[in-house]
Amino acid sequence: MRRCILFLATWICAVGSNPCVHRDFGNNGTVCVCNATYCDSTPVPEVPGVGFYIRYTSSKDGLRFSKTDGVFSKEVPTHSDSFRLDPSITFQPIHGFGGGFSDSACINIKNLSSGAQENLMRTYFSKEGSNYNFGRIPIGATDFSTRAYTLDDHDGDVLLEKFSLAQEDILYKIPVMKRALEINPDLKLFAAAWTAPPWMRTNHNYTGYGFLLEEYYQVYANYLLKFMDKYRDHGLEMWALSTGNEPWIGTINISHYGAMGFTPKHMGKWVANNLGPTISKSKHNRTLILTYDDVRSHLDSFINIMFENELARSYIASIAIHTYEDTLYPTVLVEKIHQDYPDKFIFMTEISTGDPQPDTGLVPLGSWDFAEVYIMEMFQNFENWVAGWVDWNLAVNMYGGPNYQGNYKDAAIIVNAEVDEFYKQPLYYALTHFSKFTPPGSIRVGLAHGNTSVKAMAFETPKEETILLIYNNCTTDQNVAINDPRRGNIHLHLPPKSIHTILYK
């Protein structure tokens, strides 16, 4: 009953906006503080009638979904900083947004009281929050776990008779995922393994320079199928299954790295002969198969070689990418993959950034810099045919973990279990400016621009509403105009380092 009372106290009032409770930790910005009885939220907007628009703004200076109403103008822009919408030019449909149910994320969430847990989950999965519709599930451990493990660590168990879900699945991931699904019944789950059990690998280890032994190709396909069976028994169906997390990085001789190597040729062979037929002949035959799931550095060469195997190519629905090292490799690699394989939608399945501070070991609470990394990455990737966006850990602790390999990172939400609080970082709002207002099925449309340093893109929703995303990356105010030939002009004053979402019919 107590949980129900907390639920009512916090979220029935969400029919009106709950403002951010700011806290400054001295990192040149603020977080929004949430606990068991309060969390900021923004209600689902009622898009106004023709000729009017709604604008939401978040900024380095502390605005968080600040709402203003506006009216289209017939006044012609006189400056060069202008954009012109062209809805007749269409690009990729958007599949949605989400985050990762890592061991660390779910442990941190479960370390909160029931009321704080509820507020955190609704912060991500409700319409008043981020409106996430995707969840990524690791199969076994990742570096964001408290230990190394798989779901069958019994040497030579080729019949998988000793396969079992781990305590991390039963105590943490499954309960958290079930609550997410209750909040958003349209949530789509997809899974990825970081490694096969060590006894199936060439180096007999969870990490490091090791490949799947060919004699276990079918056993490993059966292992992944068994995972889906077990999760289905708990009421959790997999919308998609990855061929494996970061297979190219796994080919690099890094002793501590949590990945399993696959050459593209062997990946194609395994998908064509084992994984593809196994999934298609099972009760999970509607589950999509994603491949690559790695940084863009070797994207084109890996996919081109793998897809020389036509049967493997036929089983693949999507090409998954990660954002790490994006600054080193041009986005043309992503656009080229779309041009070469337009029938395979491109899905960004992992991003994280931000190391803890070296003097304290704590993540930098309130830093806008990491929000800006996400914003610029999202503009860059969506402008190059990416159709979905999934953040890594839904939550980490104050030190950016737990992570048994010491690879601590920032996240959109930081849990401080000692005081039963969680902190919404600026990057949470960066993500939510996209995810909250751009529903699945939205189409990116043409938006031509003049001589401007302001970033902008546009989407048309299934309800035939227009969504504009705008970011002023400058340290000074900017004035821009957006022309929609169907409606007129929107004249905007943009504060420094501010992101804006505009909605209209």
Coordinates of C-alpha atoms in Angstrom, one line a residue:
M1 CA 0.0 0.0 0.0
R2 CA 2.9 2.4 0.8
R3 CA 4.2 2.0 -2.7
C4 CA 0.8 2.8 -4.1
I5 CA 0.6 6.0 -2.0
L6 CA 4.0 7.1 -3.2
F7 CA 3.0 6.4 -6.8
L8 CA -0.1 8.5 -6.5
A9 CA 1.6 11.4 -4.7
T10 CA 4.3 11.7 -7.3
W11 CA 2.7 10.9 -10.6
I12 CA -1.0 11.8 -10.6
C13 CA 0.3 15.4 -10.2
A14 CA 2.2 14.8 -13.5
V15 CA -0.9 16.1 -15.4
G16 CA 0.9 19.4 -14.6
S17 CA 4.6 19.9 -15.0
N18 CA 6.8 19.2 -12.0
P19 CA 9.8 21.5 -12.1
C20 CA 13.4 20.4 -11.7
V21 CA 14.9 20.6 -8.2
H22 CA 18.4 21.8 -9.0
R23 CA 21.5 21.0 -7.1
D24 CA 25.0 22.3 -8.0
F25 CA 27.9 19.9 -7.3
G26 CA 30.5 22.5 -8.5
N27 CA 30.9 21.0 -12.0
N28 CA 29.8 24.1 -14.0
G29 CA 26.2 22.9 -14.1
T30 CA 23.4 21.3 -12.2
V31 CA 21.5 18.1 -11.8
C32 CA 17.8 17.6 -11.1
V33 CA 17.3 15.7 -7.8
C34 CA 14.7 13.0 -7.5
N35 CA 13.7 10.8 -4.5
A36 CA 10.9 8.5 -3.3
T37 CA 8.3 11.3 -3.2
Y38 CA 9.3 13.8 -5.9
C39 CA 10.7 13.9 -9.4
D40 CA 10.5 16.5 -12.1
S41 CA 8.3 15.6 -15.1
T42 CA 6.8 17.1 -18.2
P43 CA 3.3 16.1 -19.3
V44 CA 2.4 14.8 -22.7
P45 CA 2.0 18.1 -24.7
E46 CA -1.3 18.9 -26.4
V47 CA -0.1 20.2 -29.8
P48 CA -1.9 23.5 -30.5
G49 CA -4.0 24.3 -33.5
V50 CA -2.7 25.4 -36.9
G51 CA -0.6 28.5 -36.8
F52 CA 0.7 27.9 -33.3
Y53 CA 3.6 25.9 -31.9
I54 CA 5.0 24.7 -28.6
R55 CA 8.7 25.0 -27.7
Y56 CA 10.6 23.2 -25.0
T57 CA 14.1 24.4 -24.0
S58 CA 17.0 23.0 -21.9
S59 CA 20.3 24.8 -21.5
K60 CA 23.7 24.8 -19.8
D61 CA 22.4 27.7 -17.7
G62 CA 19.8 25.6 -16.1
L63 CA 16.6 25.5 -18.2
R64 CA 15.0 22.1 -18.1
F65 CA 12.1 21.6 -20.5
S66 CA 11.1 25.2 -20.2
K67 CA 7.9 25.5 -22.1
T68 CA 6.8 28.5 -24.2
D69 CA 4.0 29.0 -26.8
G70 CA 4.5 30.7 -30.1
V71 CA 2.7 31.9 -33.2
F72 CA 3.9 31.5 -36.8
S73 CA 4.8 34.8 -38.5
K74 CA 4.5 35.9 -42.1
E75 CA 7.6 38.2 -41.6
V76 CA 10.4 37.2 -44.0
P77 CA 13.7 36.4 -42.3
T78 CA 16.3 39.1 -43.1
H79 CA 19.4 37.3 -41.8
S80 CA 21.3 34.3 -43.2
D81 CA 20.7 32.1 -40.1
S82 CA 17.6 30.4 -41.4
F83 CA 16.2 27.0 -42.2
R84 CA 13.6 25.9 -44.7
L85 CA 11.5 22.9 -44.2
D86 CA 10.8 20.6 -47.2
P87 CA 8.5 17.8 -46.1
S88 CA 8.5 16.4 -49.6
I89 CA 12.0 15.2 -49.0
T90 CA 12.0 12.2 -46.8
F91 CA 14.7 10.0 -45.2
Q92 CA 14.6 7.2 -42.7
P93 CA 11.7 6.2 -40.4
I94 CA 12.6 6.3 -36.7
H95 CA 12.2 3.1 -34.7
G96 CA 12.7 4.7 -31.3
F97 CA 14.9 5.3 -28.3
G98 CA 16.0 3.4 -25.2
G99 CA 18.6 2.3 -22.7
G100 CA 20.5 -0.7 -21.5
F101 CA 19.4 -3.0 -18.6
S102 CA 23.0 -3.8 -17.6
D103 CA 23.7 -5.6 -14.3
S104 CA 25.0 -2.4 -12.9
A105 CA 22.0 -0.4 -13.9
C106 CA 19.5 -2.8 -12.4
I107 CA 21.5 -3.3 -9.2
N108 CA 21.6 0.5 -8.7
I109 CA 17.9 0.8 -9.4
K110 CA 17.0 -2.0 -7.0
N111 CA 19.2 -0.3 -4.3
L112 CA 16.7 2.5 -4.1
S113 CA 13.5 2.4 -2.0
S114 CA 10.4 1.3 -3.8
G115 CA 9.2 4.9 -4.2
A116 CA 12.4 6.1 -5.7
Q117 CA 12.6 3.0 -8.0
E118 CA 9.1 3.9 -9.3
N119 CA 10.1 7.4 -10.0
L120 CA 13.2 6.4 -11.8
M121 CA 11.4 3.8 -13.9
R122 CA 8.7 6.3 -14.9
T123 CA 11.4 8.9 -15.6
Y124 CA 12.5 6.7 -18.5
F125 CA 9.5 4.7 -19.6
S126 CA 6.4 6.8 -19.1
K127 CA 5.1 9.4 -21.5
E128 CA 5.7 12.1 -18.8
G129 CA 9.4 11.0 -18.9
S130 CA 11.6 9.9 -21.7
N131 CA 9.0 7.7 -23.4
Y132 CA 11.6 5.0 -24.1
N133 CA 10.4 2.1 -26.2
F134 CA 13.6 0.0 -26.4
G135 CA 15.6 -1.9 -23.8
R136 CA 18.9 -3.7 -24.4
I137 CA 19.6 -6.8 -22.3
P138 CA 23.1 -8.3 -21.9
I139 CA 23.2 -12.1 -22.1
G140 CA 25.4 -12.9 -19.1
A141 CA 28.0 -10.4 -17.8
T142 CA 29.4 -7.2 -19.2
D143 CA 32.2 -5.1 -17.8
F144 CA 29.3 -3.3 -16.0
S145 CA 28.8 -6.3 -13.8
T146 CA 30.2 -7.2 -10.4
R147 CA 31.8 -10.4 -11.7
A148 CA 32.6 -12.3 -14.9
Y149 CA 30.1 -15.1 -15.7
T150 CA 28.0 -16.6 -18.5
L151 CA 24.8 -18.7 -18.2
D152 CA 26.6 -22.0 -18.6
D153 CA 30.0 -22.0 -17.0
H154 CA 30.2 -25.8 -16.9
D155 CA 33.0 -27.1 -19.2
G156 CA 31.9 -29.3 -22.0
D157 CA 28.2 -29.0 -21.4
V158 CA 27.4 -29.3 -25.1
L159 CA 23.8 -30.3 -24.4
L160 CA 23.4 -27.2 -22.2
E161 CA 21.8 -29.3 -19.4
K162 CA 23.3 -27.0 -16.8
F163 CA 22.3 -23.8 -18.4
S164 CA 20.6 -21.5 -16.0
L165 CA 19.8 -17.8 -15.5
A166 CA 22.1 -16.1 -13.1
Q167 CA 21.1 -14.4 -9.8
E168 CA 21.6 -11.1 -11.7
D169 CA 18.8 -12.0 -14.0
I170 CA 16.4 -13.2 -11.3
L171 CA 17.0 -10.6 -8.7
Y172 CA 17.7 -7.5 -10.8
K173 CA 17.3 -7.5 -14.5
I174 CA 14.0 -9.4 -14.9
P175 CA 12.1 -7.5 -12.2
V176 CA 13.3 -4.1 -13.5
M177 CA 12.4 -5.1 -17.1
K178 CA 9.0 -6.3 -16.1
R179 CA 8.2 -3.0 -14.4
A180 CA 9.4 -1.1 -17.5
L181 CA 7.1 -3.2 -19.6
E182 CA 4.2 -2.5 -17.3
I183 CA 4.8 1.2 -17.6
N184 CA 5.2 1.0 -21.4
P185 CA 3.5 -2.1 -22.9
D186 CA 5.0 -1.2 -26.3
L187 CA 8.6 -1.6 -25.0
K188 CA 10.7 -3.7 -27.4
L189 CA 13.5 -5.8 -25.9
F190 CA 16.7 -6.9 -27.6
A191 CA 19.6 -9.0 -26.4
A192 CA 23.3 -9.2 -26.9
A193 CA 26.0 -11.5 -25.5
W194 CA 29.5 -10.1 -24.8
T195 CA 30.9 -13.6 -25.0
A196 CA 30.2 -17.3 -25.2
P197 CA 31.1 -19.5 -22.2
P198 CA 34.9 -19.7 -21.9
W199 CA 34.9 -23.4 -22.8
M200 CA 33.6 -22.5 -26.2
R201 CA 36.4 -20.0 -26.9
T202 CA 39.9 -20.4 -28.3
N203 CA 41.5 -18.8 -25.3
H204 CA 39.2 -20.4 -22.7
N205 CA 38.5 -17.1 -21.0
Y206 CA 35.7 -14.5 -20.6
T207 CA 37.8 -11.7 -22.1
G208 CA 40.8 -11.1 -24.2
Y209 CA 41.9 -12.3 -27.6
G210 CA 39.6 -15.2 -28.3
F211 CA 37.2 -16.6 -30.9
L212 CA 34.3 -19.0 -30.9
L213 CA 35.6 -22.5 -31.7
E214 CA 33.9 -23.8 -34.9
E215 CA 33.1 -27.1 -33.2
Y216 CA 30.7 -25.1 -30.9
Y217 CA 29.0 -23.0 -33.6
Q218 CA 25.7 -24.8 -33.2
V219 CA 26.0 -25.2 -29.4
Y220 CA 26.4 -21.4 -29.1
A221 CA 23.4 -20.8 -31.3
N222 CA 21.5 -23.2 -29.0
Y223 CA 22.8 -21.3 -26.0
L224 CA 21.4 -18.0 -27.3
L225 CA 18.1 -19.7 -28.1
K226 CA 17.9 -21.1 -24.6
F227 CA 18.4 -17.6 -23.2
M228 CA 15.3 -16.4 -25.1
D229 CA 13.4 -19.4 -24.0
K230 CA 14.1 -18.7 -20.3
Y231 CA 13.3 -15.0 -20.6
R232 CA 10.1 -15.9 -22.4
D233 CA 9.1 -18.1 -19.5
H234 CA 9.3 -14.8 -17.4
G235 CA 7.0 -13.0 -19.9
L236 CA 9.8 -11.2 -21.7
E237 CA 9.9 -11.7 -25.4
M238 CA 12.9 -10.6 -27.5
W239 CA 12.1 -8.3 -30.4
A240 CA 15.7 -8.8 -31.7
L241 CA 18.9 -10.6 -31.0
S242 CA 22.4 -9.3 -31.7
T243 CA 25.1 -11.6 -33.3
G244 CA 27.3 -10.3 -30.4
N245 CA 28.7 -7.2 -28.8
E246 CA 31.7 -5.7 -30.6
P247 CA 33.1 -8.7 -32.6
W248 CA 35.7 -6.6 -34.4
I249 CA 37.1 -5.2 -31.1
G250 CA 37.3 -8.8 -29.9
T251 CA 39.8 -9.5 -32.6
I252 CA 42.3 -7.1 -31.0
N253 CA 44.8 -8.6 -28.6
I254 CA 43.6 -6.7 -25.5
S255 CA 43.8 -9.1 -22.5
H256 CA 41.1 -7.4 -20.3
Y257 CA 38.6 -6.5 -23.0
G258 CA 35.1 -8.0 -22.6
A259 CA 34.3 -9.1 -26.1
M260 CA 34.6 -12.3 -28.3
G261 CA 36.3 -12.0 -31.6
F262 CA 34.6 -12.9 -34.9
T263 CA 36.1 -12.3 -38.3
P264 CA 33.4 -11.1 -40.8
K265 CA 33.8 -14.3 -42.9
H266 CA 33.3 -16.6 -39.9
M267 CA 30.4 -14.4 -38.6
G268 CA 28.7 -14.9 -42.0
K269 CA 29.3 -18.6 -41.9
W270 CA 27.9 -18.9 -38.3
V271 CA 24.8 -16.8 -39.1
A272 CA 24.1 -18.7 -42.4
N273 CA 24.6 -22.2 -41.0
N274 CA 23.7 -21.9 -37.4
L275 CA 22.2 -18.9 -35.8
G276 CA 19.8 -17.9 -38.7
P277 CA 18.3 -21.4 -39.2
T278 CA 18.1 -22.0 -35.4
I279 CA 16.1 -18.8 -34.8
S280 CA 13.9 -19.2 -37.9
K281 CA 12.9 -22.7 -37.0
S282 CA 12.1 -21.9 -33.4
K283 CA 9.2 -20.3 -31.6
H284 CA 11.2 -17.1 -31.7
N285 CA 11.0 -17.0 -35.5
R286 CA 9.7 -13.4 -35.5
T287 CA 12.8 -12.2 -33.6
L288 CA 15.0 -10.0 -35.7
I289 CA 18.8 -10.5 -36.0
L290 CA 21.1 -7.5 -35.7
T291 CA 24.7 -7.7 -36.7
Y292 CA 28.0 -5.9 -36.3
D293 CA 27.2 -4.1 -33.0
D294 CA 30.5 -2.3 -33.0
V295 CA 32.3 1.0 -33.6
R296 CA 32.2 2.5 -37.1
S297 CA 35.9 2.1 -37.8
H298 CA 35.6 -1.2 -39.7
L299 CA 31.9 -1.0 -40.4
D300 CA 32.1 -1.1 -44.2
S301 CA 34.8 -3.7 -44.6
F302 CA 33.2 -6.0 -42.0
I303 CA 29.7 -5.9 -43.4
N304 CA 30.9 -6.1 -47.0
I305 CA 32.8 -9.3 -46.3
M306 CA 30.1 -10.8 -44.1
F307 CA 27.4 -10.1 -46.7
E308 CA 29.4 -11.9 -49.4
N309 CA 27.5 -14.8 -47.8
E310 CA 24.1 -14.2 -49.3
L311 CA 22.4 -16.6 -46.9
A312 CA 23.8 -14.7 -43.9
R313 CA 22.7 -11.4 -45.4
S314 CA 19.2 -12.7 -45.8
Y315 CA 18.9 -13.5 -42.1
I316 CA 20.0 -10.0 -41.0
A317 CA 17.4 -7.2 -40.4
S318 CA 19.6 -4.5 -39.1
I319 CA 23.2 -3.2 -38.8
A320 CA 24.0 -2.1 -35.3
I321 CA 26.7 0.5 -34.5
H322 CA 28.3 2.1 -31.5
T323 CA 29.5 5.7 -31.2
Y324 CA 32.9 5.2 -29.7
E325 CA 35.7 6.6 -31.8
D326 CA 33.2 8.5 -34.0
T327 CA 35.5 11.5 -34.0
L328 CA 38.2 9.4 -35.7
Y329 CA 36.0 8.1 -38.6
P330 CA 33.8 10.0 -40.9
T331 CA 30.0 9.7 -40.9
V332 CA 30.2 8.9 -44.6
L333 CA 30.9 5.3 -43.5
V334 CA 27.4 5.1 -42.1
E335 CA 25.7 6.8 -45.0
K336 CA 27.6 4.4 -47.4
I337 CA 26.3 1.4 -45.5
H338 CA 22.8 2.7 -46.0
Q339 CA 23.4 3.2 -49.7
D340 CA 24.9 -0.2 -50.1
Y341 CA 22.3 -2.1 -48.0
P342 CA 19.1 0.1 -47.9
D343 CA 17.0 -2.8 -46.7
K344 CA 18.9 -3.0 -43.4
F345 CA 18.0 -0.3 -41.0
I346 CA 20.9 1.2 -39.0
F347 CA 20.5 1.0 -35.2
M348 CA 22.8 2.8 -32.7
T349 CA 22.8 0.3 -29.8
E350 CA 25.4 1.7 -27.4
I351 CA 26.8 5.1 -26.3
S352 CA 28.4 6.2 -23.1
T353 CA 30.9 9.0 -22.2
G354 CA 32.4 10.8 -19.3
D355 CA 35.1 9.4 -17.0
P356 CA 35.0 10.0 -13.2
Q357 CA 37.0 12.9 -11.9
P358 CA 40.6 11.8 -11.1
D359 CA 40.8 13.5 -7.8
T360 CA 37.6 12.2 -6.2
G361 CA 36.7 9.2 -8.4
L362 CA 33.1 10.6 -8.6
V363 CA 31.3 11.2 -11.9
P364 CA 31.1 14.9 -12.7
L365 CA 27.6 15.7 -11.6
G366 CA 25.9 18.5 -13.5
S367 CA 28.4 18.7 -16.4
W368 CA 26.9 20.0 -19.6
D369 CA 29.9 18.9 -21.6
F370 CA 28.8 15.3 -21.7
A371 CA 25.3 16.4 -22.7
E372 CA 26.7 18.2 -25.7
V373 CA 28.7 15.1 -26.7
Y374 CA 25.4 13.2 -26.9
I375 CA 23.5 16.1 -28.7
M376 CA 26.2 16.4 -31.4
E377 CA 26.4 12.6 -31.8
M378 CA 22.6 12.4 -32.2
F379 CA 22.5 15.1 -34.9
Q380 CA 25.4 13.6 -36.7
N381 CA 24.0 10.0 -36.7
F382 CA 20.4 10.8 -37.5
E383 CA 21.6 13.0 -40.4
N384 CA 23.2 9.8 -41.7
W385 CA 20.3 7.4 -41.7
V386 CA 20.5 6.0 -38.2
A387 CA 16.9 4.9 -37.3
G388 CA 17.1 4.2 -33.5
W389 CA 19.1 5.2 -30.5
V390 CA 19.9 3.2 -27.4
D391 CA 21.9 4.6 -24.5
W392 CA 24.2 2.2 -22.5
N393 CA 23.5 2.0 -18.7
L394 CA 20.2 3.3 -17.5
A395 CA 21.8 4.2 -14.3
V396 CA 25.2 4.0 -12.6
N397 CA 26.3 4.9 -9.0
M398 CA 28.2 7.9 -7.9
Y399 CA 31.5 6.4 -9.1
G400 CA 30.2 5.3 -12.5
G401 CA 29.8 1.7 -11.7
P402 CA 29.8 -1.0 -10.5
N403 CA 32.2 -2.2 -13.1
Y404 CA 34.4 -5.2 -12.3
Q405 CA 37.0 -4.2 -14.9
G406 CA 37.3 -0.6 -13.6
N407 CA 35.8 0.9 -16.8
Y408 CA 33.7 3.5 -14.9
K409 CA 31.5 5.9 -16.9
D410 CA 28.9 8.6 -16.6
A411 CA 25.2 7.9 -17.4
A412 CA 22.0 9.9 -17.8
I413 CA 20.9 9.0 -14.2
I414 CA 23.2 8.7 -11.2
V415 CA 22.0 6.7 -8.2
N416 CA 23.0 7.8 -4.7
A417 CA 21.5 4.9 -2.7
E418 CA 23.0 6.1 0.6
V419 CA 20.5 9.0 0.7
D420 CA 17.8 7.3 -1.5
E421 CA 18.2 9.9 -4.3
F422 CA 19.0 9.8 -8.0
Y423 CA 20.3 12.7 -10.1
K424 CA 19.2 13.4 -13.6
Q425 CA 22.3 14.6 -15.5
P426 CA 22.1 17.2 -18.2
L427 CA 22.6 14.4 -20.8
Y428 CA 19.3 12.9 -19.6
Y429 CA 17.6 16.0 -20.9
A430 CA 19.6 15.9 -24.1
L431 CA 18.4 12.4 -24.8
T432 CA 14.8 13.2 -23.8
H433 CA 14.5 16.2 -26.1
F434 CA 14.7 13.6 -28.9
S435 CA 13.0 10.5 -27.4
K436 CA 10.0 12.1 -25.7
F437 CA 8.7 13.9 -28.7
T438 CA 9.7 11.7 -31.7
P439 CA 7.5 8.7 -31.6
P440 CA 8.2 5.4 -33.5
G441 CA 7.2 5.8 -37.1
S442 CA 8.2 9.4 -37.4
I443 CA 10.1 10.2 -40.6
R444 CA 13.0 12.5 -40.9
V445 CA 12.3 15.2 -43.5
G446 CA 14.3 17.8 -45.4
L447 CA 15.5 20.9 -43.6
A448 CA 17.8 23.1 -45.7
H449 CA 19.9 25.7 -43.9
G450 CA 21.9 28.8 -44.7
N451 CA 25.1 30.0 -43.2
T452 CA 24.5 29.0 -39.6
S453 CA 26.4 27.2 -36.9
V454 CA 23.2 26.1 -35.3
K455 CA 22.2 22.4 -35.7
A456 CA 18.7 21.5 -36.6
M457 CA 16.7 18.6 -38.0
A458 CA 13.0 17.9 -38.6
F459 CA 10.6 14.9 -38.3
E460 CA 7.0 14.3 -39.3
T461 CA 5.1 12.1 -36.9
P462 CA 2.5 9.5 -37.7
K463 CA -0.1 12.0 -36.5
E464 CA 1.2 14.4 -39.2
E465 CA 2.7 16.7 -36.6
T466 CA 6.1 18.4 -37.2
I467 CA 9.0 18.0 -34.7
L468 CA 12.0 20.4 -34.9
L469 CA 15.2 19.7 -33.0
I470 CA 17.5 22.7 -32.7
Y471 CA 20.9 23.1 -30.8
N472 CA 22.8 26.3 -30.4
N473 CA 26.4 25.1 -29.9
C474 CA 27.7 28.6 -29.6
T475 CA 28.7 30.4 -26.4
T476 CA 26.6 33.4 -27.5
D477 CA 23.0 34.0 -28.2
Q478 CA 21.8 33.2 -31.7
N479 CA 18.8 34.4 -33.7
V480 CA 17.4 32.0 -36.3
A481 CA 14.3 31.6 -38.4
I482 CA 12.6 28.4 -39.6
N483 CA 10.4 28.6 -42.7
D484 CA 7.6 26.0 -43.2
P485 CA 6.0 26.9 -46.6
R486 CA 2.8 25.4 -45.3
R487 CA 2.6 27.5 -42.1
G488 CA 5.0 30.5 -42.3
N489 CA 8.0 31.4 -40.2
I490 CA 9.2 30.7 -36.6
H491 CA 11.6 33.3 -35.3
L492 CA 13.7 32.1 -32.4
H493 CA 16.2 33.6 -29.9
L494 CA 18.5 30.8 -28.8
P495 CA 20.4 31.1 -25.5
P496 CA 24.0 29.8 -25.5
K497 CA 24.4 26.0 -25.3
S498 CA 20.7 25.3 -25.5
I499 CA 18.6 22.5 -27.0
H500 CA 15.1 23.1 -28.3
T501 CA 12.2 20.9 -29.4
I502 CA 9.4 22.5 -31.3
L503 CA 6.0 20.9 -32.0
Y504 CA 3.2 22.0 -34.3
K505 CA 0.5 20.7 -36.6

